Each structure stands twice: as C-alpha cells, then as structure tokens.
mmCIF file of C-alpha atoms and ligand atoms in Angstrom:
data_model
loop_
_atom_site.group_PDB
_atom_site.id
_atom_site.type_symbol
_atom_site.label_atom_id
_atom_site.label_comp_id
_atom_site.label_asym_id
_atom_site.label_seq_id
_atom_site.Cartn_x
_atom_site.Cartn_y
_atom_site.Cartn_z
ATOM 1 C CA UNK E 1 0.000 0.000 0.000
ATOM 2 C CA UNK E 2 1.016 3.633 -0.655
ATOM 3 C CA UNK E 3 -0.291 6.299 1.623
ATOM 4 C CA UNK E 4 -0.734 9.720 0.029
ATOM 5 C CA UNK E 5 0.314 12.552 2.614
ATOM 6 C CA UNK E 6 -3.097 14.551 2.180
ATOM 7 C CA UNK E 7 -0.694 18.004 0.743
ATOM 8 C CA UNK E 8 -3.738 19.749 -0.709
ATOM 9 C CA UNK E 9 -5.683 19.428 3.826
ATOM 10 C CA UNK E 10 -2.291 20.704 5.294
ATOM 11 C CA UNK E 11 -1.754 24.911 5.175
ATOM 12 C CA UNK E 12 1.542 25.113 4.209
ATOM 13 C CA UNK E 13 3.283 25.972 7.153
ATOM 14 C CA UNK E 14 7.048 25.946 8.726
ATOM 15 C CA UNK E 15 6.887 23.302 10.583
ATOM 16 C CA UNK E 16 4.455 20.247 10.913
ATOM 17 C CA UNK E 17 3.815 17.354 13.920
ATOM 18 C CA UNK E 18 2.957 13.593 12.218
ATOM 19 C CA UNK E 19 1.161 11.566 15.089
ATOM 20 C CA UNK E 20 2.041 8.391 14.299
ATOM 21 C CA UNK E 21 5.344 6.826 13.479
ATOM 22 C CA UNK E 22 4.614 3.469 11.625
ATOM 23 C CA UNK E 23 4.067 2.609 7.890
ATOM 24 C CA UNK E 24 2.050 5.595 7.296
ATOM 25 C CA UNK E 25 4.242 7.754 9.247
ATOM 26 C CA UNK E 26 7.163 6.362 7.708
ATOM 27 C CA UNK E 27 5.650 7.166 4.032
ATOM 28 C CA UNK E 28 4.281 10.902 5.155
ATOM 29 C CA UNK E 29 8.429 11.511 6.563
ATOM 30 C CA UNK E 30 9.902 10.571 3.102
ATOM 31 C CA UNK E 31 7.238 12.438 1.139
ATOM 32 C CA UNK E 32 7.603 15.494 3.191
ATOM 33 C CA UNK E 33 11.628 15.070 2.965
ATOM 34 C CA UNK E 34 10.966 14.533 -1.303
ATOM 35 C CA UNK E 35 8.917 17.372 -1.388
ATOM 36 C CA UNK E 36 10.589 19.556 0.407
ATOM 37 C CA UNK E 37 6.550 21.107 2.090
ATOM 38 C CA UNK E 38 8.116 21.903 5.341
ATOM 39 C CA UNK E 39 11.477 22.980 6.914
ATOM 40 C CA UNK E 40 11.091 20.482 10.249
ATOM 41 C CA UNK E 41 9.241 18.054 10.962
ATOM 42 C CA UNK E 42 8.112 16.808 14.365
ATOM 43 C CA UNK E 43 7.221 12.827 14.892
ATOM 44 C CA UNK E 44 5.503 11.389 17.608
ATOM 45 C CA UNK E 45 4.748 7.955 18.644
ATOM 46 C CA UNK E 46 2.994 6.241 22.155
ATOM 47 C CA UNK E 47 6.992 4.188 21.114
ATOM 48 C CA UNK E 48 9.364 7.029 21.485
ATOM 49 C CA UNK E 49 10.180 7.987 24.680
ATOM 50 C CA UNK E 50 12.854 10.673 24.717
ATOM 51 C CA UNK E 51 13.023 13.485 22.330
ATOM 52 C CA UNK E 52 16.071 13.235 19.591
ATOM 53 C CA UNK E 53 17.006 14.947 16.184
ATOM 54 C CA UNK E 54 17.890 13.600 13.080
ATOM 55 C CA UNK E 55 18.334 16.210 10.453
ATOM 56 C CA UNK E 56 15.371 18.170 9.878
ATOM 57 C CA UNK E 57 12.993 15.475 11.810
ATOM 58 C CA UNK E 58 12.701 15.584 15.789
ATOM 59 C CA UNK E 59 11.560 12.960 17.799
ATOM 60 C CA UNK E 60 9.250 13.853 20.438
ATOM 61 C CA UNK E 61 7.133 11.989 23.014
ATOM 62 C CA UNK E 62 3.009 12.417 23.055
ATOM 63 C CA UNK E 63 3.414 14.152 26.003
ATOM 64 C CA UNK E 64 5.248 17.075 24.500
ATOM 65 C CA UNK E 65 3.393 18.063 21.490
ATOM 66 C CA UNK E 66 1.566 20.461 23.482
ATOM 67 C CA UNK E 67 4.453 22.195 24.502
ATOM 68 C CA UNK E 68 4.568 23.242 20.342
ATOM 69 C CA UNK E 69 3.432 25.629 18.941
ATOM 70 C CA UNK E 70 0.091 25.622 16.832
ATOM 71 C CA UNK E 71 1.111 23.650 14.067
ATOM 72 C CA UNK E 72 -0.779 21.340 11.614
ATOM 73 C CA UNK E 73 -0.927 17.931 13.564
ATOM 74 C CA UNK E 74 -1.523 14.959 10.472
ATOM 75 C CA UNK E 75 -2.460 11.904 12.310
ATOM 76 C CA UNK E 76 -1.087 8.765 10.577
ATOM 77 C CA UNK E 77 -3.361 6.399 11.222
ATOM 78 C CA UNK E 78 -6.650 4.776 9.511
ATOM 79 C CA UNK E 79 -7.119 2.372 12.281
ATOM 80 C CA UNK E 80 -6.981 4.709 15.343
ATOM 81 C CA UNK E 81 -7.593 7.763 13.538
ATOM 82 C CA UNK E 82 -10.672 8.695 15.245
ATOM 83 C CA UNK E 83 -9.403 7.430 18.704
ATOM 84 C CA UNK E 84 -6.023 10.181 18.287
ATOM 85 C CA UNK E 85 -8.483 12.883 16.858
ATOM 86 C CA UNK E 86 -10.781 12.444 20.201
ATOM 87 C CA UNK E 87 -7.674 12.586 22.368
ATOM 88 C CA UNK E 88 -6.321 15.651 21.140
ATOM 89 C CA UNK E 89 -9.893 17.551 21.314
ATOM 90 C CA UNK E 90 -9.480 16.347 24.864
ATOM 91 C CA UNK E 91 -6.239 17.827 25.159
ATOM 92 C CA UNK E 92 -7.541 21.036 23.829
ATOM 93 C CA UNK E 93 -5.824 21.280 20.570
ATOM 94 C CA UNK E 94 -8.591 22.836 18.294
ATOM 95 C CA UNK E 95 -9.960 20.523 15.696
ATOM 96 C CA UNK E 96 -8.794 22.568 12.331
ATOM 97 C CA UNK E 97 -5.183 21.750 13.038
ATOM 98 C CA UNK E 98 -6.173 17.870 13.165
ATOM 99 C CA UNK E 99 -5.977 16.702 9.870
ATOM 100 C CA UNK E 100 -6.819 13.387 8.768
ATOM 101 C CA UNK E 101 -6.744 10.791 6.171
ATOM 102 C CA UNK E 102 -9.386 8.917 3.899
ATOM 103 C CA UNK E 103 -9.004 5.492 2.288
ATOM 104 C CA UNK E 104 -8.419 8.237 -1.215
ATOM 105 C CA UNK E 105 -4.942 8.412 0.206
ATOM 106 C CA UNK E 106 -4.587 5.038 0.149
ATOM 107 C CA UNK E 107 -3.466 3.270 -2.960
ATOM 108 C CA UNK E 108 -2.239 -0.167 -3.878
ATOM 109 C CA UNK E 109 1.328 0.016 -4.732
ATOM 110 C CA UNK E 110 1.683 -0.185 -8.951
ATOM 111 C CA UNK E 111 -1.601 -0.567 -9.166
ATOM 112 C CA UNK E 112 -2.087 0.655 -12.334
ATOM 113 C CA UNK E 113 -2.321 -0.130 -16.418
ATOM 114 C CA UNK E 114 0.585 0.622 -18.713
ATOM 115 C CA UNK E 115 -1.987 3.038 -20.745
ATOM 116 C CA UNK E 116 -2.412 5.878 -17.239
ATOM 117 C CA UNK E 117 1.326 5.186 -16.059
ATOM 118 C CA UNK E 118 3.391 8.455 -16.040
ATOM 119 C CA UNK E 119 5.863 7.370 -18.625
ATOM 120 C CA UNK E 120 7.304 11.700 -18.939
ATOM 121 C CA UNK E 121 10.977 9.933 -16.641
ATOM 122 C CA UNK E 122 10.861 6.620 -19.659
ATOM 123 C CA UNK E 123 10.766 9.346 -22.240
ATOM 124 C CA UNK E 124 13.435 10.973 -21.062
ATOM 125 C CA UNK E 125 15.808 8.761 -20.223
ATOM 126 C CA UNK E 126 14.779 6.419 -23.404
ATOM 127 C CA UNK E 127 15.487 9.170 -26.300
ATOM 128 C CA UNK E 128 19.679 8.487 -26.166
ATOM 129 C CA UNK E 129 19.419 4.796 -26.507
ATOM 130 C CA UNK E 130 17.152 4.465 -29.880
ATOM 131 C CA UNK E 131 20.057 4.015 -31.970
ATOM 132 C CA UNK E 132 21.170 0.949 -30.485
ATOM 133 C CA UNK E 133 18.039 -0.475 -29.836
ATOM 134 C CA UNK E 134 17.035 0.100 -33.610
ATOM 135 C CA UNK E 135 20.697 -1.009 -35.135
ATOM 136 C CA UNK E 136 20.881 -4.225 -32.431
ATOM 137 C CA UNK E 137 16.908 -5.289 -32.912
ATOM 138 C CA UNK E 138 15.263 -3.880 -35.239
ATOM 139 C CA UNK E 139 17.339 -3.073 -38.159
ATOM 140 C CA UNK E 140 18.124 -6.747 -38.671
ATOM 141 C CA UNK E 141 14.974 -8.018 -39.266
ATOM 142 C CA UNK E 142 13.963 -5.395 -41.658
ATOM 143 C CA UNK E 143 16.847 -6.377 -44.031
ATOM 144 C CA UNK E 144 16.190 -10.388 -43.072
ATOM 145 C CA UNK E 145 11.784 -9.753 -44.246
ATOM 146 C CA UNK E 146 12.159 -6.712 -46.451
ATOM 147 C CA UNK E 147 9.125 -5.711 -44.664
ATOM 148 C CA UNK E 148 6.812 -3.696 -47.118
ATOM 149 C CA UNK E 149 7.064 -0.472 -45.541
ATOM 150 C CA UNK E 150 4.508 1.806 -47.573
ATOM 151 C CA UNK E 151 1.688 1.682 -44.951
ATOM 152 C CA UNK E 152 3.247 1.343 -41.343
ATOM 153 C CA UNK E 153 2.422 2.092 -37.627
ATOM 154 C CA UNK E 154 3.911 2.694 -34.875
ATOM 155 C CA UNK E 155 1.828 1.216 -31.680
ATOM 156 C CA UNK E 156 3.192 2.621 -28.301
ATOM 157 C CA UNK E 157 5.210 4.718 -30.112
ATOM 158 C CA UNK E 158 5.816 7.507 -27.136
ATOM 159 C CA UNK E 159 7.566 10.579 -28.170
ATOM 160 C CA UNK E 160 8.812 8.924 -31.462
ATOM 161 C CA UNK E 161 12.302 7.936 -30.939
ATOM 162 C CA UNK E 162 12.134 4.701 -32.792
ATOM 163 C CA UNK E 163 9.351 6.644 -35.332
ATOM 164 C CA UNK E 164 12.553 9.232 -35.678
ATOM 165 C CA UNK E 165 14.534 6.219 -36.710
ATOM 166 C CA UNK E 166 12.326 4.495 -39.398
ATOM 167 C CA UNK E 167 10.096 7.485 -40.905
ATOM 168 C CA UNK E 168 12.465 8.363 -43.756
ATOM 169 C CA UNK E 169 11.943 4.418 -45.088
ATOM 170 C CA UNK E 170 8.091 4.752 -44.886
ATOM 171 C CA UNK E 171 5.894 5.987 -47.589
ATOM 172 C CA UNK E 172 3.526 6.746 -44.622
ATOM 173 C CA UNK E 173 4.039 6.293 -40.796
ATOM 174 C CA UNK E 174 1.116 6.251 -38.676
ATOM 175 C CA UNK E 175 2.572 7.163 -35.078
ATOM 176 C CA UNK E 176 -0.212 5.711 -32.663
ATOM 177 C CA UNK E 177 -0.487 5.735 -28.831
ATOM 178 C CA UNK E 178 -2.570 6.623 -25.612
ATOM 179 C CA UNK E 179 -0.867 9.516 -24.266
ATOM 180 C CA UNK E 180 -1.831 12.586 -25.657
ATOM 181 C CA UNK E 181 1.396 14.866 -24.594
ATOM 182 C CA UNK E 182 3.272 12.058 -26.721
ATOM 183 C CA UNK E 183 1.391 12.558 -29.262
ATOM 184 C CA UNK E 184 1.115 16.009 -29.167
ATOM 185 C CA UNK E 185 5.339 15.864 -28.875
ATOM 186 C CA UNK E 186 5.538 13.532 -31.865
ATOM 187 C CA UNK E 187 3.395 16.006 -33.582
ATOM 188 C CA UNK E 188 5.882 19.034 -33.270
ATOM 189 C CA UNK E 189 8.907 16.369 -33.920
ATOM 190 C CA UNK E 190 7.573 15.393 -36.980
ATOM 191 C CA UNK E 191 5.903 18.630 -38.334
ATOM 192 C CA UNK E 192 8.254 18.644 -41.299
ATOM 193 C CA UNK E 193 7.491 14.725 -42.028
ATOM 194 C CA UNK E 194 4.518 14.909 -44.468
ATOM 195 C CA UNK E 195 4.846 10.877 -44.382
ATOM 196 C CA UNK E 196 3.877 10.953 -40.962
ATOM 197 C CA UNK E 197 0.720 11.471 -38.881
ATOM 198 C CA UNK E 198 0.668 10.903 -35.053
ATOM 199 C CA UNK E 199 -3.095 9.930 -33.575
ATOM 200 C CA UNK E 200 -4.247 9.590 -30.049
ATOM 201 C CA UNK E 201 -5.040 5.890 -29.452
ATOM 202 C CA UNK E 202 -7.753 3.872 -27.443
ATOM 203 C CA UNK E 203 -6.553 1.256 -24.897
ATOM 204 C CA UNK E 204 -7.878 -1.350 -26.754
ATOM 205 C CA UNK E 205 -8.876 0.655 -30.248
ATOM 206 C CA UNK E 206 -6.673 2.171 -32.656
ATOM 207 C CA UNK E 207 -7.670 4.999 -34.785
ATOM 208 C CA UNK E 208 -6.445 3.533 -37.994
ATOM 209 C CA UNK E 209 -8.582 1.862 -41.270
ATOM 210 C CA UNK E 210 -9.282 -1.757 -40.914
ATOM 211 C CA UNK E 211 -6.790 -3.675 -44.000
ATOM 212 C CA UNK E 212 -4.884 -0.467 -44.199
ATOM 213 C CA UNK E 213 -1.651 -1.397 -42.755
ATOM 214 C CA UNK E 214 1.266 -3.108 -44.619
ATOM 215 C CA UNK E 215 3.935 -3.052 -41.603
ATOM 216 C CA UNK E 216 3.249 -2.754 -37.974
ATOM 217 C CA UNK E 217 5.900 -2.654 -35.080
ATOM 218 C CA UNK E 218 5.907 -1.508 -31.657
ATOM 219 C CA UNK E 219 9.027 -1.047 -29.487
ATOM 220 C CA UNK E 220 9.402 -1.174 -25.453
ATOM 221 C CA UNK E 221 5.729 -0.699 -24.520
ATOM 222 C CA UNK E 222 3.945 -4.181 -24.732
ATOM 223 C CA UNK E 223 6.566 -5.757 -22.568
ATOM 224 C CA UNK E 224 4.320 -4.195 -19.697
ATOM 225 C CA UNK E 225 0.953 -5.753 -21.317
ATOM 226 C CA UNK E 226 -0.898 -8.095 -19.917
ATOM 227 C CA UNK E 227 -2.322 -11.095 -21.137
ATOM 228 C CA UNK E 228 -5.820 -9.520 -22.157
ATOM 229 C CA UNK E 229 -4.209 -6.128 -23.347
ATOM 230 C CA UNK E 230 -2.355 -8.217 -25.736
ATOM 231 C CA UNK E 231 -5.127 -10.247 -27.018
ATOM 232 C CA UNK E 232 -7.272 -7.139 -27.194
ATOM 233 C CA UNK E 233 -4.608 -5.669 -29.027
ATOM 234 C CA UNK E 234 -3.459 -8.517 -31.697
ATOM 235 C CA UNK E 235 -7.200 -8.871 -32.835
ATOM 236 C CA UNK E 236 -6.760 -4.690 -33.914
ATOM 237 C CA UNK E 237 -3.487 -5.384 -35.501
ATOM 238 C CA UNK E 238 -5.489 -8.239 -37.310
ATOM 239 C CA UNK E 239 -7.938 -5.983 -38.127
ATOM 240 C CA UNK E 240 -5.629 -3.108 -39.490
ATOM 241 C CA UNK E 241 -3.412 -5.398 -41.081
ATOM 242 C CA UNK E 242 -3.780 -6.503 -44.412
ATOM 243 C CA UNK E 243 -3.321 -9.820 -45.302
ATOM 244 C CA UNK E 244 0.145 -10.488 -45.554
ATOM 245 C CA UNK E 245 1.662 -7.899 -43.233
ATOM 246 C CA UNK E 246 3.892 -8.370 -41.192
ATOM 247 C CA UNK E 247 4.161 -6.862 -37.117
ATOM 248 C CA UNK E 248 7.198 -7.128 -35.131
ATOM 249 C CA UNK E 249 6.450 -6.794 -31.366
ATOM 250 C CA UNK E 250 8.278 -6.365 -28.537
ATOM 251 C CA UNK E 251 7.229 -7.872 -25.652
ATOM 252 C CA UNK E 252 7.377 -9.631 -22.081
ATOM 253 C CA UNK E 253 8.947 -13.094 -21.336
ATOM 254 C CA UNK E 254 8.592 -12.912 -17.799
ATOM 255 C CA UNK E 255 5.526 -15.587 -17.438
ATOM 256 C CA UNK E 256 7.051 -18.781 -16.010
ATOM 257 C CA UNK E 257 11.091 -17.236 -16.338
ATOM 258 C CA UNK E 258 13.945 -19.538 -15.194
ATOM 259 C CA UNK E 259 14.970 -16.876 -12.442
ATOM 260 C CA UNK E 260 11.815 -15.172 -10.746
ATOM 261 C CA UNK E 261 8.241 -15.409 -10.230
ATOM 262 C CA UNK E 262 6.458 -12.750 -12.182
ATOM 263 C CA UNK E 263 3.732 -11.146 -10.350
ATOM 264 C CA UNK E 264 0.492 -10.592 -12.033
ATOM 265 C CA UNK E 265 1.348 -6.304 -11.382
ATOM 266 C CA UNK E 266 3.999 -5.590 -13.906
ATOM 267 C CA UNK E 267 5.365 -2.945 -11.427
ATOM 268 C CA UNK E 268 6.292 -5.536 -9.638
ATOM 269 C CA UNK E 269 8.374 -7.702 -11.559
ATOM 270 C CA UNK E 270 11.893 -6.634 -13.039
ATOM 271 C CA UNK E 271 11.842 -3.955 -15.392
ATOM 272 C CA UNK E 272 8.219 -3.654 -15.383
ATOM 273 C CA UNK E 273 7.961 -6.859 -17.541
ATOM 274 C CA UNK E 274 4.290 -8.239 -17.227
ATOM 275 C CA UNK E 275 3.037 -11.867 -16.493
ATOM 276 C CA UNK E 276 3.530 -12.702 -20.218
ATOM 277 C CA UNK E 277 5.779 -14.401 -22.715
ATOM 278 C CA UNK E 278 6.490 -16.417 -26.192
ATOM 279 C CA UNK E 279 3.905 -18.865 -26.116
ATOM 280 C CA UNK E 280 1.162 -16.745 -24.965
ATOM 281 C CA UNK E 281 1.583 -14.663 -28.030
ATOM 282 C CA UNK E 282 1.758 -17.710 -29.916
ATOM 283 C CA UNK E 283 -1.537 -18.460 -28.734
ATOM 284 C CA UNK E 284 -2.796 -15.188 -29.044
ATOM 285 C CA UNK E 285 -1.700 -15.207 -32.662
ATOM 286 C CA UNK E 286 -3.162 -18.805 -33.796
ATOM 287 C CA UNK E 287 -6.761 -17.622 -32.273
ATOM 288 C CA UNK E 288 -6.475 -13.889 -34.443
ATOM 289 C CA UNK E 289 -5.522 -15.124 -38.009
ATOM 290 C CA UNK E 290 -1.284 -14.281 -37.044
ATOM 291 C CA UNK E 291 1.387 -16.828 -37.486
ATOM 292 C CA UNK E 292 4.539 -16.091 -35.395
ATOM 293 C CA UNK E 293 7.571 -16.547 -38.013
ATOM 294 C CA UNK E 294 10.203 -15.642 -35.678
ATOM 295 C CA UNK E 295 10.467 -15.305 -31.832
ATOM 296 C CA UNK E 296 13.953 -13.874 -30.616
ATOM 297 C CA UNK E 297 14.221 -14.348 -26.849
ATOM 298 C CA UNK E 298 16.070 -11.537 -25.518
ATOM 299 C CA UNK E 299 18.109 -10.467 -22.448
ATOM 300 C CA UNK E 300 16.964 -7.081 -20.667
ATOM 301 C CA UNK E 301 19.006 -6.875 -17.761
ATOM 302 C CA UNK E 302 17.568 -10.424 -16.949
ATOM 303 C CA UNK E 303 18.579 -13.059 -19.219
ATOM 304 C CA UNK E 304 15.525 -14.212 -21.351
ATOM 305 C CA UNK E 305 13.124 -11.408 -20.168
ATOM 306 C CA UNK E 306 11.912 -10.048 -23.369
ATOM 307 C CA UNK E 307 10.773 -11.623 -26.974
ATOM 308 C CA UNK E 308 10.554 -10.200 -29.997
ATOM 309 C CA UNK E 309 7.706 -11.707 -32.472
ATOM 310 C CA UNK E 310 7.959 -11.663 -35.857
ATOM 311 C CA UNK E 311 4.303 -12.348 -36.835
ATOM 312 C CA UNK E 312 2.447 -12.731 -39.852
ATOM 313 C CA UNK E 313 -1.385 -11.830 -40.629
ATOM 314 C CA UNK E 314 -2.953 -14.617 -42.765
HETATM 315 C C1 SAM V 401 7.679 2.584 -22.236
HETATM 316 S S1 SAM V 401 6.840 3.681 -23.310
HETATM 317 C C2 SAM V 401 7.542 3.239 -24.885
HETATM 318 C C3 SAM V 401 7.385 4.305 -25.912
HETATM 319 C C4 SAM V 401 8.098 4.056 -27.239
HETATM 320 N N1 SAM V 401 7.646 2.868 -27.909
HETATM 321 C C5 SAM V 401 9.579 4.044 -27.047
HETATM 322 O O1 SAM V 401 10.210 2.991 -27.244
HETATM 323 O O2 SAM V 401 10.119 5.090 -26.682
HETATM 324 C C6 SAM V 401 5.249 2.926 -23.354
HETATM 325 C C7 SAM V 401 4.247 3.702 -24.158
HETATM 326 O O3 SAM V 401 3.083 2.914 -24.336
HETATM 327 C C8 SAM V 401 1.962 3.771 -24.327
HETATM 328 N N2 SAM V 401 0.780 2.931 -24.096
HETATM 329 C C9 SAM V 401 0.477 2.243 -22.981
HETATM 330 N N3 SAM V 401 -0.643 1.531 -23.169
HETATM 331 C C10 SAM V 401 -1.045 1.758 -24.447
HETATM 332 C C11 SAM V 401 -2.125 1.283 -25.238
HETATM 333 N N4 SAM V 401 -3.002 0.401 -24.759
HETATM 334 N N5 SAM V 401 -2.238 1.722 -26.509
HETATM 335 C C12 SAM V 401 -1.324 2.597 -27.013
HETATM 336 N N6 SAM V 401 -0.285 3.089 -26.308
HETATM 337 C C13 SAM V 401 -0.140 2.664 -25.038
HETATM 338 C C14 SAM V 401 2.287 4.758 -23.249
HETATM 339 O O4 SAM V 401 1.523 5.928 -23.325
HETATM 340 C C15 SAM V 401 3.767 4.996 -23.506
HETATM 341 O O5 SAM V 401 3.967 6.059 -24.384
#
C-alpha cells in the first residue's frame, strides 16, 4: 500500500507534527523530505520515549506536542484515527489543526495499467538509446523480411524515438499511442514529415482503417501488457493489417522465467515486464488469423526477459 500525505488538507506551514510513526508515518516523513513542504518536521509515537534529532525530523514523546506551537498535527493512522483525533480535542488542541486521512490516500502500490502510467521519466531517459536499440533489434529483421514499408504504424510509439529512426523508409508512418502529450510531442517532432501522422489511441482501439496497414511494429511498450491487453490488441493489428503484413512486437517473457516469479502487477516484476511471454503470443496469434515466423528471446538486464515476435497476418 502507498499512503498519500493529504498536501492539498495541510496549510503550508514551517513546521508540521505527524502523530504516528509506523508505515504511514514512515511514508508521510519521506514524502515530506521529497517534497521539500516543510522545513522540520516533528514525529511522535505512544513508542518514542525521549526526544532526539535527526536532520530536519525531531523525535518527540506524546506528552510534549503540546508544549509546540500551533502547528498542523496529520495523524497517521486509519485504524486509530478517530481514537487520536478524540484525544487531542481532549487535550484542547482545536480541531482545524487535526488533519486526517481517507481510504483516497490510500493506494495499492503499482496498481495501475501501462496506458495511465506516467511514462514523462521513460521518455526521457529512453530518447539516447534508440540508436542501439534500432541497429541491435530492429534493423536486422527489416533487411532479413524486407518488410513492405509503404503503410506502417507505430503502436506505443511515445515521443517517437524509434518513429525518428524508421520514418524516412516509410511511404507513410502512422505514429499511434494513448498519451496525448506524446502525441502532441511527436506532432511538433515530426511537423516537417509529411509521411507521418501521429493519432491519439484507445486502450484497446486504434484509430487507424481496418486492412490499411502493410507493416506494424511496436518497441518497449507491450513488454508491460498483460495477457488480455495483448489479445485485445493482436485482434486490432489483425484488423488493421492486411493480409500479408507483417508486425514485429516487442514484448514480455517474464511468465514462467527460469529466475523469478512474475507477479500478475507488472510494477512488480523486473523492469516492469508483465506476467507474459512467447507462447502466450503464440496463442494469441493462432486464435487472431497471425502466425509467429520468428520469436527472438532476448536479455533485458535479466537473461531471457523479453521476446521479440515476428508475426504474420494470414
Ligand atoms: C515505455 S513507453 C515506450 C514508448 C516508445 N515505444 C519508445 O520505445 O520510446 C510505453 C508507451 O506505451 C503507451 N501505451 C500504454 N498503453 C497503451 C495502449 N493500450 N495503446 C497505445 N499506447 C499505449 C504509453 O503511453 C507509452 O507512451
């Protein structure tokens, strides 16, 4: 579980008092420290007994944090949140500097689909190792297929930097993906590309003409799909593909690896790879008219964590 330090309840204020020194009092302290919202920080707990400092943090016990002055007092606790808020009434400490949490600041840990992740630190960090992604993975396999590159797409394609790459050997290059600040990125990057046209995707729909497609390929983003995002996903490729296109997809290898139990939450499992590999897509491609042609098992970090598909609409 994450707990969300409730930033927008507190005033902002020099100096704060957390009641409440376990796991959510142990989150608030490294949010507060991350964020920089306060210059000190006063913990208490019914545990700490004498008062010490570390850094910009003092330890104080119960008994002393009327001896403070008036500032905000965030109780961190769901369990005995009521119980501390009654307590301090009690003690006289007037109720609007009691501020508590509600299960909205609560949130499971990674909880979340590849499509509403914040991916702006990926983009970043991602844009000075296309080259050698393209040259090492990709390249290869366009000069082993000769894909037919008049009619391609880009799926996942985030702010372009493997679009970058391949646009100048498309006759068109239809940049797809969820994120609209990617797209709206690609957009500017590309604005001198009349080959290519970037488009706001669906989860599970992409904006582009059913047996339109000659070439499909997406790099770095489906190795975080799940099972059913895949199969959502191949049965659009099948239907944008024409027959006899070809996709290359990048994805996870994690289900059933040699080295780790992947977790069902992608987050979870190393480098984000989801519960996923090979043979599910080779069952995912035998139910939506695909044939795989190819499937390189790669290293990522992990040895074996990744596959790339070559697959073939029918
Ligand atoms: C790790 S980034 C990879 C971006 C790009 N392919 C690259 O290599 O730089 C993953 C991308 O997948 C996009 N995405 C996630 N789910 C998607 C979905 N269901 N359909 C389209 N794009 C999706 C995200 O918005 C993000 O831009």
């Amino acid at each position: 579980m994450f707990y969300l330090f409730p930033f927008g309840k507190v005033p902002k204020c020099e100096s704060i008092i957390i009641y409440g020194a376990g796991i959510i009092g142990q989150s608030y302290l490294k949010q507060l420290q991350v964020t920089q919202f306060v210059s000190s920080i006063y913990l208490t707990d019914k545990k700490i007994t004498s008062a010490k400092k570390e850094g910009i943090i003092t330890f104080i016990p119960q008994n002393e944090v009327l001896k403070l002055p008036a500032y905000p007092i965030v109780v961190a606790s769901l369990k005995f949140a009521e119980e501390i808020t009654q307590h301090l009434l009690q003690q006289g400490v007037k109720a609007n500097r009691i501020v508590n949490i509600d299960t909205s600041h609560v949130m499971e840990e990674g909880q979340c689909d590849p499509h509403t992740f914040n991916w702006n630190e990926y983009y970043n960090n991602a844009e000075g190792h296309n080259e050698v992604q393209f040259h090492t993975y990709l390249e290869p396999l366009m000069q082993k297929y000769s894909f037919d590159l008049s009619q391609a797409v880009d799926f996942a394609c985030g702010k372009g930097r493997i679009a970058d790459l391949l646009s100048g050997e498309c006759q068109s290059l239809i940049c797809v993906d969820t994120s609209k600040d990617a797209i709206r990125h690609c957009a500017e990057r590309f604005k001198n590309k009349k080959n290519v046209e970037c488009r706001v995707s669906e989860p599970e729909k992409i904006p582009v003409d059913s047996d339109s497609v000659s070439f499909l390929y997406s790099w770095d983003a489906m190795v975080h799909f799940d099972y059913r995002s895949v199969d959502y996903l191949l049965s659009e490729f099948s239907r944008i593909l024409k027959v006899g296109g070809y996709a290359v997809l990048h994805h996870s290898n994690a289900r059933d690896h040699g080295s780790f139990k992947a977790d069902k939450n992608w987050r979870r499992n190393p480098h984000c790879r989801s519960e996923f590999n090979a043979e599910d897509m080779r069952h995912i491609c035998s139910k939506v008219g695909f044939i795989a042609k190819e499937q390189q098992i790669v290293d990522w970090g992990v040895k074996e964590l990744d596959c790339i598909s070559v697959i073939k609409k029918l």
